[in-house]
Amino acid sequence: MADPPPSPLLTLRGIGKSFLGVRVLDSVDLDVRPGEVHAVVGENGAGKSTLMKIASGVYAPDEGTIDFAGAVRSFRGPRDAQRAGIGMVHQEFNLLPERTVAENVYLGREPVRRGLVDRKAMLSRTAALLDSIGESSLPPQARVGQLGVARQQVVEIVKALATDARLLIMDEPTAALADNEVERLYALVRRLQERGMGVLYVSHRLKEVFDLSGRITVLKDGRLVTTVDTARTDADRLVRHMVGRELSSYYPARARPDEVGPVRLTVHDGGNRKLRGVDLRLRAGEVLGVGGLQGSGRSALARALFGAAPFATGDVRLDGAPVRLRSPRAAMRAGIAYITEDRKGEGIVAGQSVLDNALLASRALLPGAGRGARAARVRELLAAVDVRAAGEDQEIRYLSGGNQQKVVLAKWLALGPRILLFDEPTRGIDVGAKSAIHDLVRQLARDGAAVLMVSSELPELLGMSDRIIVMRDGRIAGELPAGAGEEDVVALAVGAAREAAT
Amino acid sequence: MRIAESRVLPRFARVRPGGLAPIVAILVVLLVLLTLRQPDFLSPPSLMSFLGRSAPIVLLAAGQYFVIVSGEFDLSVGSLVTAQVVVAARLIDSEPSRSWPVVVVLLAFGALVGLVNGVVTTRLGVPSFITTLGMFLILVGAVYLWSDGAPKGGLSEEFRRFGRRAFEDVPALGRIPYALLILLAAAALAVLLSRSDFGRTLVAVGGNPRTAGLSGVRVWRAKTIAFVLSGVSAALAAILLGGYSGVSFQAGAGLEFGAITAVVLGGVALGGGRGSVVGAMLGALTLETLFALMNFYGVSGALKSTVQGAIILLAVAVSSVRSSSR
């Protein structure tokens, strides 16, 4: 690293922004040097994306100055920022799938010759750009819709390069990528860096941040916490900055023996298309973790117990009495709730309000019954799980993942369930909200609910569970006590443990 | 729940896709244009008769709202109205004493057609676009067959009074058509229903049927009820239309598209999950106002369907541009 550092390409000073009276950014400073990858981290709602939108001209700041390439700027919109040399690669791509790579790169700025689009020039310039970043294997005349996500992202980046961008803003660029594609993106980002481009890199994944960035800026609640050299910090310290607390206090205490009650739910020899010979006991007051690989039957187990994909064979008992869980309604009547892993696809109704979402299950099961009292109870639940929203009429899609999950939880708690099935309860939820969800899960168990929790995050599975069952190929491969290690779970999940011998 | 924003927000939040502000604004503009041309349009007698005439399409829009907000379509209502009128004429056969029983029969007939639409769509998995298009054709053919190609019988005066009579000599307002009173009653019911647990659940079904199903909603049942409501609204519309304009095979022609245009104009999202029944009904009034305006400005009536088509395309385009720009 050379010193003194080169003068910054982009300097943001004292940036403030409010929406409808809510302060989302408060005097934030940030600078990006040429050839530097500067990462911005923070929980959902910390103000990262608003800051990026201000830097890329989408929003104008209420206060503060933007200094880019030696001049104070006030962008009148994203195109204005683009002309100045700031490119942005969004989380969701803005590409036309039916057009070619070259057409997308030069969309709206096609090279013109005698009043017509100069296709030849467009293709050759695109090829040159691709070549310059080591992506010459991508043909400029390929249709974008036929490319994989990773290569579409390359097209987005080239699009920014074609406008002579000197600063590239990348918002969660790896969110849609597979692991091996992430490596390619790294290489690409490093090549951009070598060309002297500044990169502002927003990501949830700390690994990437440490792999790529030279400096890291941490935002929390719209304020700047700190900007640090990546080499001088570590993940623990960073998380502490993000949430303001230690990682070790992450999981709530497990159930004491006297807190675990009688067996609530028993499954004997349960099976369906995805499950075979499932034997299971779930006790009141405990959190039973379910581990296993993707597709091993973890979710299928939860869905079978909820009646969404019922057991075809076997025997299910609730408090000792046989029960048939043929549909979600039947399961709900039996006091079972299911918090799905696919929150957006089957957990929320994105266009409906927070309150409507929280009332959905109660309205379905007990229409018309005591409407006023019911709404009051749901409001109390929303407060109890600490949902943060602009109001109960706000559409749920505007909430962060963690707050959406709390609304989903409130929806189920309104029915007073005695058995809760959580499928990846903290997927897509930022660090701070995660521990709030963990606390809620534990509190429910402590209040006497029987909790089954599917998780593919080993630390979560091990940290939360009182017992763990591990699934493999639609069967329960084995059971582990609290305090088991990651290796124990993995060994059972892949079939390396003693069971392989039988 | 923590309220993270000031209390002014809910007021702003009402100006959003599915909100009422745009349709009210359009309606006001059209009414202003109309009164410029026809200053006495807003005078009570003219306004009352306009509202009475508009009652059938407003009723159909209310019925269509429930179907569309649940994520489906009902293309069968136009031919259902025709069928109802023709059936009513033949059953009544100008015999006054049969009027009330036939009213009941028509309501049941409408509900039955809606039930079939709903069950075929939800239980047999036929897309509602196809189901109700099929029902449309079946009803057209069946009516021709049943009446040998020409309407038989006749409506009694008893029956026709719903669509053409009015309370006369009301102070200040002049005459209040029965049709308007029927409309007001039905509209009040529709608003209550749309705000009930059923109404809110139906919006959830249209917004995300998987979430609804996994939250214990019987999605097929909710949608089927929506179709039944649409069928019943068609029966009411047929009773008013038969009274107002008499028996013909053209009685309900094109009403399905009128209703869908009205609903879309009223801010209800095609595909479901967003909108209000008040918006849908205001959309129908707006459409009727627009037609009246075209009429007063001497625009050919032949342009009606062109205008409707343009409105549908425009309204859907505007709403999808707005939702994708988020």
mmCIF file of N, CA, C and O in Angstrom, chain A residues 36-121:
data_model
loop_
_atom_site.group_PDB
_atom_site.id
_atom_site.type_symbol
_atom_site.label_atom_id
_atom_site.label_comp_id
_atom_site.label_asym_id
_atom_site.label_seq_id
_atom_site.Cartn_x
_atom_site.Cartn_y
_atom_site.Cartn_z
ATOM 1 N N GLU A 36 -9.694 1.801 -5.093
ATOM 2 C CA GLU A 36 -10.011 1.243 -3.782
ATOM 3 C C GLU A 36 -11.378 0.561 -3.806
ATOM 4 O O GLU A 36 -12.301 1.048 -4.449
ATOM 5 N N VAL A 37 -11.457 -0.578 -3.121
ATOM 6 C CA VAL A 37 -12.770 -1.151 -2.870
ATOM 7 C C VAL A 37 -13.161 -0.761 -1.450
ATOM 8 O O VAL A 37 -12.491 -1.124 -0.489
ATOM 9 N N HIS A 38 -14.214 0.015 -1.358
ATOM 10 C CA HIS A 38 -14.664 0.485 -0.056
ATOM 11 C C HIS A 38 -15.993 -0.190 0.259
ATOM 12 O O HIS A 38 -16.965 0.001 -0.442
ATOM 13 N N ALA A 39 -16.000 -0.999 1.295
ATOM 14 C CA ALA A 39 -17.207 -1.751 1.621
ATOM 15 C C ALA A 39 -18.075 -0.948 2.590
ATOM 16 O O ALA A 39 -17.563 -0.231 3.442
ATOM 17 N N VAL A 40 -19.372 -1.065 2.422
ATOM 18 C CA VAL A 40 -20.309 -0.448 3.361
ATOM 19 C C VAL A 40 -21.144 -1.565 3.956
ATOM 20 O O VAL A 40 -21.783 -2.329 3.229
ATOM 21 N N VAL A 41 -21.113 -1.693 5.271
ATOM 22 C CA VAL A 41 -21.877 -2.748 5.929
ATOM 23 C C VAL A 41 -22.797 -2.141 6.978
ATOM 24 O O VAL A 41 -22.625 -1.003 7.391
ATOM 25 N N GLY A 42 -23.760 -2.926 7.374
ATOM 26 C CA GLY A 42 -24.722 -2.498 8.386
ATOM 27 C C GLY A 42 -25.941 -3.382 8.284
ATOM 28 O O GLY A 42 -26.119 -4.073 7.289
ATOM 29 N N GLU A 43 -26.749 -3.366 9.333
ATOM 30 C CA GLU A 43 -27.953 -4.182 9.294
ATOM 31 C C GLU A 43 -28.921 -3.621 8.279
ATOM 32 O O GLU A 43 -28.764 -2.497 7.819
ATOM 33 N N ASN A 44 -29.957 -4.406 7.972
ATOM 34 C CA ASN A 44 -31.020 -3.858 7.143
ATOM 35 C C ASN A 44 -31.586 -2.638 7.841
ATOM 36 O O ASN A 44 -31.786 -2.643 9.035
ATOM 37 N N GLY A 45 -31.848 -1.596 7.044
ATOM 38 C CA GLY A 45 -32.399 -0.400 7.648
ATOM 39 C C GLY A 45 -31.338 0.511 8.235
ATOM 40 O O GLY A 45 -31.656 1.526 8.841
ATOM 41 N N ALA A 46 -30.060 0.166 8.069
ATOM 42 C CA ALA A 46 -29.003 1.025 8.601
ATOM 43 C C ALA A 46 -28.810 2.257 7.729
ATOM 44 O O ALA A 46 -28.181 3.211 8.149
ATOM 45 N N GLY A 47 -29.328 2.223 6.511
ATOM 46 C CA GLY A 47 -29.221 3.372 5.622
ATOM 47 C C GLY A 47 -28.273 3.158 4.459
ATOM 48 O O GLY A 47 -27.997 4.086 3.707
ATOM 49 N N LYS A 48 -27.786 1.894 4.296
ATOM 50 C CA LYS A 48 -26.828 1.620 3.228
ATOM 51 C C LYS A 48 -27.403 1.968 1.861
ATOM 52 O O LYS A 48 -26.784 2.695 1.084
ATOM 53 N N SER A 49 -28.585 1.431 1.571
ATOM 54 C CA SER A 49 -29.070 1.611 0.208
ATOM 55 C C SER A 49 -29.472 3.063 -0.048
ATOM 56 O O SER A 49 -29.300 3.559 -1.158
ATOM 57 N N THR A 50 -29.953 3.750 0.967
ATOM 58 C CA THR A 50 -30.250 5.168 0.768
ATOM 59 C C THR A 50 -28.971 5.926 0.437
ATOM 60 O O THR A 50 -28.946 6.769 -0.457
ATOM 61 N N LEU A 51 -27.904 5.599 1.154
ATOM 62 C CA LEU A 51 -26.634 6.272 0.903
ATOM 63 C C LEU A 51 -26.172 5.993 -0.535
ATOM 64 O O LEU A 51 -25.722 6.897 -1.242
ATOM 65 N N MET A 52 -26.309 4.736 -0.979
ATOM 66 C CA MET A 52 -25.904 4.391 -2.342
ATOM 67 C C MET A 52 -26.751 5.152 -3.356
ATOM 68 O O MET A 52 -26.269 5.592 -4.379
ATOM 69 N N LYS A 53 -28.039 5.282 -3.036
ATOM 70 C CA LYS A 53 -28.921 5.969 -3.974
ATOM 71 C C LYS A 53 -28.586 7.455 -4.038
ATOM 72 O O LYS A 53 -28.761 8.085 -5.076
ATOM 73 N N ILE A 54 -28.107 7.998 -2.958
ATOM 74 C CA ILE A 54 -27.697 9.402 -2.990
ATOM 75 C C ILE A 54 -26.417 9.534 -3.812
ATOM 76 O O ILE A 54 -26.297 10.415 -4.660
ATOM 77 N N ALA A 55 -25.493 8.590 -3.609
ATOM 78 C CA ALA A 55 -24.235 8.667 -4.353
ATOM 79 C C ALA A 55 -24.461 8.476 -5.848
ATOM 80 O O ALA A 55 -23.729 9.016 -6.673
ATOM 81 N N SER A 56 -25.501 7.708 -6.206
ATOM 82 C CA SER A 56 -25.714 7.443 -7.626
ATOM 83 C C SER A 56 -26.783 8.347 -8.220
ATOM 84 O O SER A 56 -27.234 8.127 -9.333
ATOM 85 N N GLY A 57 -27.191 9.361 -7.481
ATOM 86 C CA GLY A 57 -28.061 10.381 -8.074
ATOM 87 C C GLY A 57 -29.544 10.062 -8.049
ATOM 88 O O GLY A 57 -30.337 10.821 -8.584
ATOM 89 N N VAL A 58 -29.926 8.913 -7.446
ATOM 90 C CA VAL A 58 -31.349 8.585 -7.408
ATOM 91 C C VAL A 58 -32.093 9.537 -6.456
ATOM 92 O O VAL A 58 -33.155 10.054 -6.778
ATOM 93 N N TYR A 59 -31.524 9.759 -5.299
ATOM 94 C CA TYR A 59 -32.082 10.727 -4.364
ATOM 95 C C TYR A 59 -31.127 11.911 -4.252
ATOM 96 O O TYR A 59 -29.916 11.748 -4.396
ATOM 97 N N ALA A 60 -31.682 13.066 -3.961
ATOM 98 C CA ALA A 60 -30.850 14.211 -3.598
ATOM 99 C C ALA A 60 -30.777 14.257 -2.081
ATOM 100 O O ALA A 60 -31.783 14.033 -1.412
ATOM 101 N N PRO A 61 -29.601 14.531 -1.524
ATOM 102 C CA PRO A 61 -29.508 14.598 -0.059
ATOM 103 C C PRO A 61 -30.194 15.856 0.462
ATOM 104 O O PRO A 61 -30.264 16.861 -0.234
ATOM 105 N N ASP A 62 -30.725 15.766 1.679
ATOM 106 C CA ASP A 62 -31.297 16.958 2.306
ATOM 107 C C ASP A 62 -30.189 17.890 2.798
ATOM 108 O O ASP A 62 -30.315 19.094 2.779
ATOM 109 N N GLU A 63 -29.115 17.259 3.313
ATOM 110 C CA GLU A 63 -27.986 18.054 3.776
ATOM 111 C C GLU A 63 -26.709 17.412 3.259
ATOM 112 O O GLU A 63 -26.698 16.245 2.892
ATOM 113 N N GLY A 64 -25.629 18.172 3.304
ATOM 114 C CA GLY A 64 -24.331 17.615 2.975
ATOM 115 C C GLY A 64 -23.948 17.843 1.529
ATOM 116 O O GLY A 64 -24.744 18.308 0.714
ATOM 117 N N THR A 65 -22.695 17.493 1.232
ATOM 118 C CA THR A 65 -22.176 17.747 -0.106
ATOM 119 C C THR A 65 -21.636 16.469 -0.727
ATOM 120 O O THR A 65 -21.168 15.570 -0.029
ATOM 121 N N ILE A 66 -21.739 16.420 -2.046
ATOM 122 C CA ILE A 66 -21.152 15.324 -2.812
ATOM 123 C C ILE A 66 -20.035 15.927 -3.654
ATOM 124 O O ILE A 66 -20.267 16.850 -4.437
ATOM 125 N N ASP A 67 -18.854 15.408 -3.458
ATOM 126 C CA ASP A 67 -17.694 15.898 -4.192
ATOM 127 C C ASP A 67 -17.215 14.743 -5.046
ATOM 128 O O ASP A 67 -16.859 13.698 -4.510
ATOM 129 N N PHE A 68 -17.225 14.904 -6.366
ATOM 130 C CA PHE A 68 -16.794 13.785 -7.206
ATOM 131 C C PHE A 68 -15.783 14.278 -8.225
ATOM 132 O O PHE A 68 -16.028 15.261 -8.935
ATOM 133 N N ALA A 69 -14.649 13.597 -8.281
ATOM 134 C CA ALA A 69 -13.594 13.924 -9.231
ATOM 135 C C ALA A 69 -13.257 15.410 -9.186
ATOM 136 O O ALA A 69 -13.119 16.068 -10.224
ATOM 137 N N GLY A 70 -13.172 15.924 -7.977
ATOM 138 C CA GLY A 70 -12.662 17.275 -7.821
ATOM 139 C C GLY A 70 -13.674 18.393 -7.955
ATOM 140 O O GLY A 70 -13.312 19.556 -7.950
ATOM 141 N N ALA A 71 -14.952 18.070 -8.070
ATOM 142 C CA ALA A 71 -15.939 19.144 -8.179
ATOM 143 C C ALA A 71 -17.155 18.815 -7.326
ATOM 144 O O ALA A 71 -17.507 17.650 -7.169
ATOM 145 N N VAL A 72 -17.776 19.823 -6.777
ATOM 146 C CA VAL A 72 -18.998 19.609 -6.004
ATOM 147 C C VAL A 72 -20.142 19.365 -6.982
ATOM 148 O O VAL A 72 -20.280 20.068 -7.980
ATOM 149 N N ARG A 73 -20.929 18.342 -6.688
ATOM 150 C CA ARG A 73 -21.988 17.970 -7.634
ATOM 151 C C ARG A 73 -23.344 18.006 -6.953
ATOM 152 O O ARG A 73 -23.452 17.736 -5.761
ATOM 153 N N SER A 74 -24.350 18.313 -7.744
ATOM 154 C CA SER A 74 -25.693 17.990 -7.276
ATOM 155 C C SER A 74 -26.402 17.328 -8.455
ATOM 156 O O SER A 74 -26.770 17.986 -9.418
ATOM 157 N N PHE A 75 -26.502 16.034 -8.351
ATOM 158 C CA PHE A 75 -27.058 15.248 -9.454
ATOM 159 C C PHE A 75 -28.554 15.447 -9.566
ATOM 160 O O PHE A 75 -29.262 15.471 -8.571
ATOM 161 N N ARG A 76 -29.002 15.569 -10.807
ATOM 162 C CA ARG A 76 -30.446 15.730 -11.014
ATOM 163 C C ARG A 76 -31.123 14.396 -11.283
ATOM 164 O O ARG A 76 -32.305 14.354 -11.585
ATOM 165 N N GLY A 77 -30.379 13.318 -11.215
ATOM 166 C CA GLY A 77 -30.972 12.005 -11.434
ATOM 167 C C GLY A 77 -29.868 11.023 -11.751
ATOM 168 O O GLY A 77 -28.712 11.428 -11.910
ATOM 169 N N PRO A 78 -30.206 9.736 -11.839
ATOM 170 C CA PRO A 78 -29.185 8.718 -12.069
ATOM 171 C C PRO A 78 -28.410 8.939 -13.380
ATOM 172 O O PRO A 78 -27.217 8.676 -13.447
ATOM 173 N N ARG A 79 -29.086 9.437 -14.408
ATOM 174 C CA ARG A 79 -28.393 9.627 -15.682
ATOM 175 C C ARG A 79 -27.343 10.719 -15.554
ATOM 176 O O ARG A 79 -26.290 10.660 -16.182
ATOM 177 N N ASP A 80 -27.672 11.698 -14.753
ATOM 178 C CA ASP A 80 -26.748 12.790 -14.502
ATOM 179 C C ASP A 80 -25.479 12.258 -13.829
ATOM 180 O O ASP A 80 -24.355 12.600 -14.220
ATOM 181 N N ALA A 81 -25.685 11.407 -12.834
ATOM 182 C CA ALA A 81 -24.559 10.814 -12.130
ATOM 183 C C ALA A 81 -23.754 9.925 -13.070
ATOM 184 O O ALA A 81 -22.527 9.884 -13.015
ATOM 185 N N GLN A 82 -24.483 9.234 -13.942
ATOM 186 C CA GLN A 82 -23.830 8.363 -14.914
ATOM 187 C C GLN A 82 -22.908 9.175 -15.821
ATOM 188 O O GLN A 82 -21.769 8.801 -16.060
ATOM 189 N N ARG A 83 -23.433 10.293 -16.307
ATOM 190 C CA ARG A 83 -22.621 11.143 -17.189
ATOM 191 C C ARG A 83 -21.372 11.628 -16.472
ATOM 192 O O ARG A 83 -20.317 11.765 -17.073
ATOM 193 N N ALA A 84 -21.524 11.867 -15.174
ATOM 194 C CA ALA A 84 -20.372 12.343 -14.413
ATOM 195 C C ALA A 84 -19.351 11.226 -14.204
ATOM 196 O O ALA A 84 -18.191 11.498 -13.923
ATOM 197 N N GLY A 85 -19.794 9.961 -14.338
ATOM 198 C CA GLY A 85 -18.852 8.856 -14.190
ATOM 199 C C GLY A 85 -19.108 7.949 -13.007
ATOM 200 O O GLY A 85 -18.207 7.287 -12.513
ATOM 201 N N ILE A 86 -20.351 7.916 -12.552
ATOM 202 C CA ILE A 86 -20.689 7.009 -11.457
ATOM 203 C C ILE A 86 -21.656 5.954 -11.980
ATOM 204 O O ILE A 86 -22.747 6.275 -12.420
ATOM 205 N N GLY A 87 -21.217 4.726 -11.974
ATOM 206 C CA GLY A 87 -22.072 3.639 -12.449
ATOM 207 C C GLY A 87 -22.601 2.859 -11.270
ATOM 208 O O GLY A 87 -21.997 2.835 -10.201
ATOM 209 N N MET A 88 -23.778 2.236 -11.465
ATOM 210 C CA MET A 88 -24.336 1.458 -10.362
ATOM 211 C C MET A 88 -24.814 0.105 -10.883
ATOM 212 O O MET A 88 -25.481 0.036 -11.908
ATOM 213 N N VAL A 89 -24.446 -0.938 -10.164
ATOM 214 C CA VAL A 89 -24.964 -2.272 -10.479
ATOM 215 C C VAL A 89 -25.929 -2.635 -9.370
ATOM 216 O O VAL A 89 -25.541 -2.801 -8.219
ATOM 217 N N HIS A 90 -27.207 -2.723 -9.724
ATOM 218 C CA HIS A 90 -28.223 -2.976 -8.716
ATOM 219 C C HIS A 90 -28.295 -4.452 -8.379
ATOM 220 O O HIS A 90 -27.816 -5.296 -9.125
ATOM 221 N N GLN A 91 -28.951 -4.697 -7.250
ATOM 222 C CA GLN A 91 -29.185 -6.074 -6.846
ATOM 223 C C GLN A 91 -30.003 -6.808 -7.899
ATOM 224 O O GLN A 91 -29.735 -7.934 -8.259
ATOM 225 N N GLU A 92 -31.032 -6.129 -8.376
ATOM 226 C CA GLU A 92 -31.797 -6.696 -9.474
ATOM 227 C C GLU A 92 -31.351 -5.997 -10.747
ATOM 228 O O GLU A 92 -31.234 -4.785 -10.790
ATOM 229 N N PHE A 93 -31.109 -6.798 -11.770
ATOM 230 C CA PHE A 93 -30.533 -6.230 -12.986
ATOM 231 C C PHE A 93 -31.561 -5.471 -13.788
ATOM 232 O O PHE A 93 -32.741 -5.783 -13.783
ATOM 233 N N ASN A 94 -31.078 -4.470 -14.513
ATOM 234 C CA ASN A 94 -31.938 -3.726 -15.434
ATOM 235 C C ASN A 94 -31.552 -4.084 -16.853
ATOM 236 O O ASN A 94 -31.026 -3.268 -17.586
ATOM 237 N N LEU A 95 -31.785 -5.330 -17.235
ATOM 238 C CA LEU A 95 -31.376 -5.770 -18.571
ATOM 239 C C LEU A 95 -32.601 -6.214 -19.348
ATOM 240 O O LEU A 95 -33.593 -6.642 -18.767
ATOM 241 N N LEU A 96 -32.501 -6.101 -20.665
ATOM 242 C CA LEU A 96 -33.575 -6.593 -21.523
ATOM 243 C C LEU A 96 -33.204 -7.995 -21.973
ATOM 244 O O LEU A 96 -32.252 -8.161 -22.734
ATOM 245 N N PRO A 97 -33.938 -8.995 -21.518
ATOM 246 C CA PRO A 97 -33.542 -10.369 -21.798
ATOM 247 C C PRO A 97 -33.577 -10.723 -23.289
ATOM 248 O O PRO A 97 -32.830 -11.590 -23.729
ATOM 249 N N GLU A 98 -34.417 -10.037 -24.058
ATOM 250 C CA GLU A 98 -34.562 -10.408 -25.469
ATOM 251 C C GLU A 98 -33.517 -9.734 -26.351
ATOM 252 O O GLU A 98 -33.470 -9.966 -27.560
ATOM 253 N N ARG A 99 -32.723 -8.851 -25.762
ATOM 254 C CA ARG A 99 -31.727 -8.148 -26.569
ATOM 255 C C ARG A 99 -30.352 -8.766 -26.359
ATOM 256 O O ARG A 99 -30.117 -9.500 -25.415
ATOM 257 N N THR A 100 -29.439 -8.404 -27.257
ATOM 258 C CA THR A 100 -28.089 -8.959 -27.141
ATOM 259 C C THR A 100 -27.306 -8.206 -26.072
ATOM 260 O O THR A 100 -27.727 -7.171 -25.575
ATOM 261 N N VAL A 101 -26.135 -8.759 -25.759
ATOM 262 C CA VAL A 101 -25.255 -8.134 -24.779
ATOM 263 C C VAL A 101 -24.926 -6.717 -25.233
ATOM 264 O O VAL A 101 -25.061 -5.754 -24.474
ATOM 265 N N ALA A 102 -24.516 -6.578 -26.499
ATOM 266 C CA ALA A 102 -24.101 -5.266 -27.001
ATOM 267 C C ALA A 102 -25.260 -4.282 -26.947
ATOM 268 O O ALA A 102 -25.105 -3.118 -26.558
ATOM 269 N N GLU A 103 -26.438 -4.743 -27.333
ATOM 270 C CA GLU A 103 -27.600 -3.843 -27.327
ATOM 271 C C GLU A 103 -27.921 -3.366 -25.922
ATOM 272 O O GLU A 103 -28.324 -2.218 -25.716
ATOM 273 N N ASN A 104 -27.733 -4.253 -24.960
ATOM 274 C CA ASN A 104 -27.977 -3.858 -23.583
ATOM 275 C C ASN A 104 -26.925 -2.867 -23.088
ATOM 276 O O ASN A 104 -27.241 -1.905 -22.401
ATOM 277 N N VAL A 105 -25.676 -3.132 -23.471
ATOM 278 C CA VAL A 105 -24.593 -2.272 -23.004
ATOM 279 C C VAL A 105 -24.802 -0.854 -23.517
ATOM 280 O O VAL A 105 -24.593 0.119 -22.807
ATOM 281 N N TYR A 106 -25.246 -0.748 -24.758
ATOM 282 C CA TYR A 106 -25.392 0.581 -25.345
ATOM 283 C C TYR A 106 -26.840 1.051 -25.395
ATOM 284 O O TYR A 106 -27.178 1.940 -26.169
ATOM 285 N N LEU A 107 -27.690 0.456 -24.583
ATOM 286 C CA LEU A 107 -29.101 0.811 -24.588
ATOM 287 C C LEU A 107 -29.284 2.312 -24.335
ATOM 288 O O LEU A 107 -28.824 2.845 -23.331
ATOM 289 N N GLY A 108 -29.935 2.979 -25.268
ATOM 290 C CA GLY A 108 -30.177 4.405 -25.103
ATOM 291 C C GLY A 108 -28.980 5.280 -25.477
ATOM 292 O O GLY A 108 -29.086 6.500 -25.478
ATOM 293 N N ARG A 109 -27.836 4.655 -25.773
ATOM 294 C CA ARG A 109 -26.668 5.446 -26.168
ATOM 295 C C ARG A 109 -26.021 4.804 -27.378
ATOM 296 O O ARG A 109 -24.804 4.790 -27.519
ATOM 297 N N GLU A 110 -26.834 4.189 -28.237
ATOM 298 C CA GLU A 110 -26.303 3.438 -29.354
ATOM 299 C C GLU A 110 -25.427 4.330 -30.226
ATOM 300 O O GLU A 110 -25.782 5.470 -30.503
ATOM 301 N N PRO A 111 -24.275 3.803 -30.645
ATOM 302 C CA PRO A 111 -23.461 4.567 -31.590
ATOM 303 C C PRO A 111 -24.232 4.715 -32.900
ATOM 304 O O PRO A 111 -24.829 3.752 -33.389
ATOM 305 N N VAL A 112 -24.228 5.901 -33.447
ATOM 306 C CA VAL A 112 -25.057 6.178 -34.626
ATOM 307 C C VAL A 112 -24.164 6.562 -35.793
ATOM 308 O O VAL A 112 -23.183 7.284 -35.646
ATOM 309 N N ARG A 113 -24.514 6.023 -36.937
ATOM 310 C CA ARG A 113 -23.787 6.381 -38.141
ATOM 311 C C ARG A 113 -24.817 6.642 -39.231
ATOM 312 O O ARG A 113 -25.669 5.811 -39.504
ATOM 313 N N ARG A 114 -24.804 7.773 -39.793
ATOM 314 C CA ARG A 114 -25.769 8.198 -40.817
ATOM 315 C C ARG A 114 -27.209 7.937 -40.349
ATOM 316 O O ARG A 114 -28.018 7.371 -41.056
ATOM 317 N N GLY A 115 -27.466 8.309 -39.123
ATOM 318 C CA GLY A 115 -28.836 8.229 -38.618
ATOM 319 C C GLY A 115 -29.282 6.836 -38.230
ATOM 320 O O GLY A 115 -30.383 6.660 -37.720
ATOM 321 N N LEU A 116 -28.458 5.844 -38.448
ATOM 322 C CA LEU A 116 -28.844 4.484 -38.076
ATOM 323 C C LEU A 116 -27.893 3.968 -36.994
ATOM 324 O O LEU A 116 -26.766 4.448 -36.868
ATOM 325 N N VAL A 117 -28.388 2.987 -36.250
ATOM 326 C CA VAL A 117 -27.530 2.382 -35.235
ATOM 327 C C VAL A 117 -26.379 1.659 -35.930
ATOM 328 O O VAL A 117 -26.590 0.859 -36.834
ATOM 329 N N ASP A 118 -25.191 1.978 -35.492
ATOM 330 C CA ASP A 118 -24.003 1.355 -36.072
ATOM 331 C C ASP A 118 -23.727 0.056 -35.325
ATOM 332 O O ASP A 118 -23.006 0.035 -34.327
ATOM 333 N N ARG A 119 -24.338 -1.022 -35.805
ATOM 334 C CA ARG A 119 -24.253 -2.294 -35.083
ATOM 335 C C ARG A 119 -22.817 -2.793 -34.984
ATOM 336 O O ARG A 119 -22.408 -3.351 -33.982
ATOM 337 N N LYS A 120 -22.093 -2.581 -36.074
ATOM 338 C CA LYS A 120 -20.718 -3.091 -36.114
ATOM 339 C C LYS A 120 -19.889 -2.445 -35.002
ATOM 340 O O LYS A 120 -19.198 -3.112 -34.237
ATOM 341 N N ALA A 121 -19.998 -1.114 -34.932
ATOM 342 C CA ALA A 121 -19.237 -0.392 -33.916
ATOM 343 C C ALA A 121 -19.665 -0.836 -32.522
ATOM 344 O O ALA A 121 -18.839 -1.022 -31.624
#
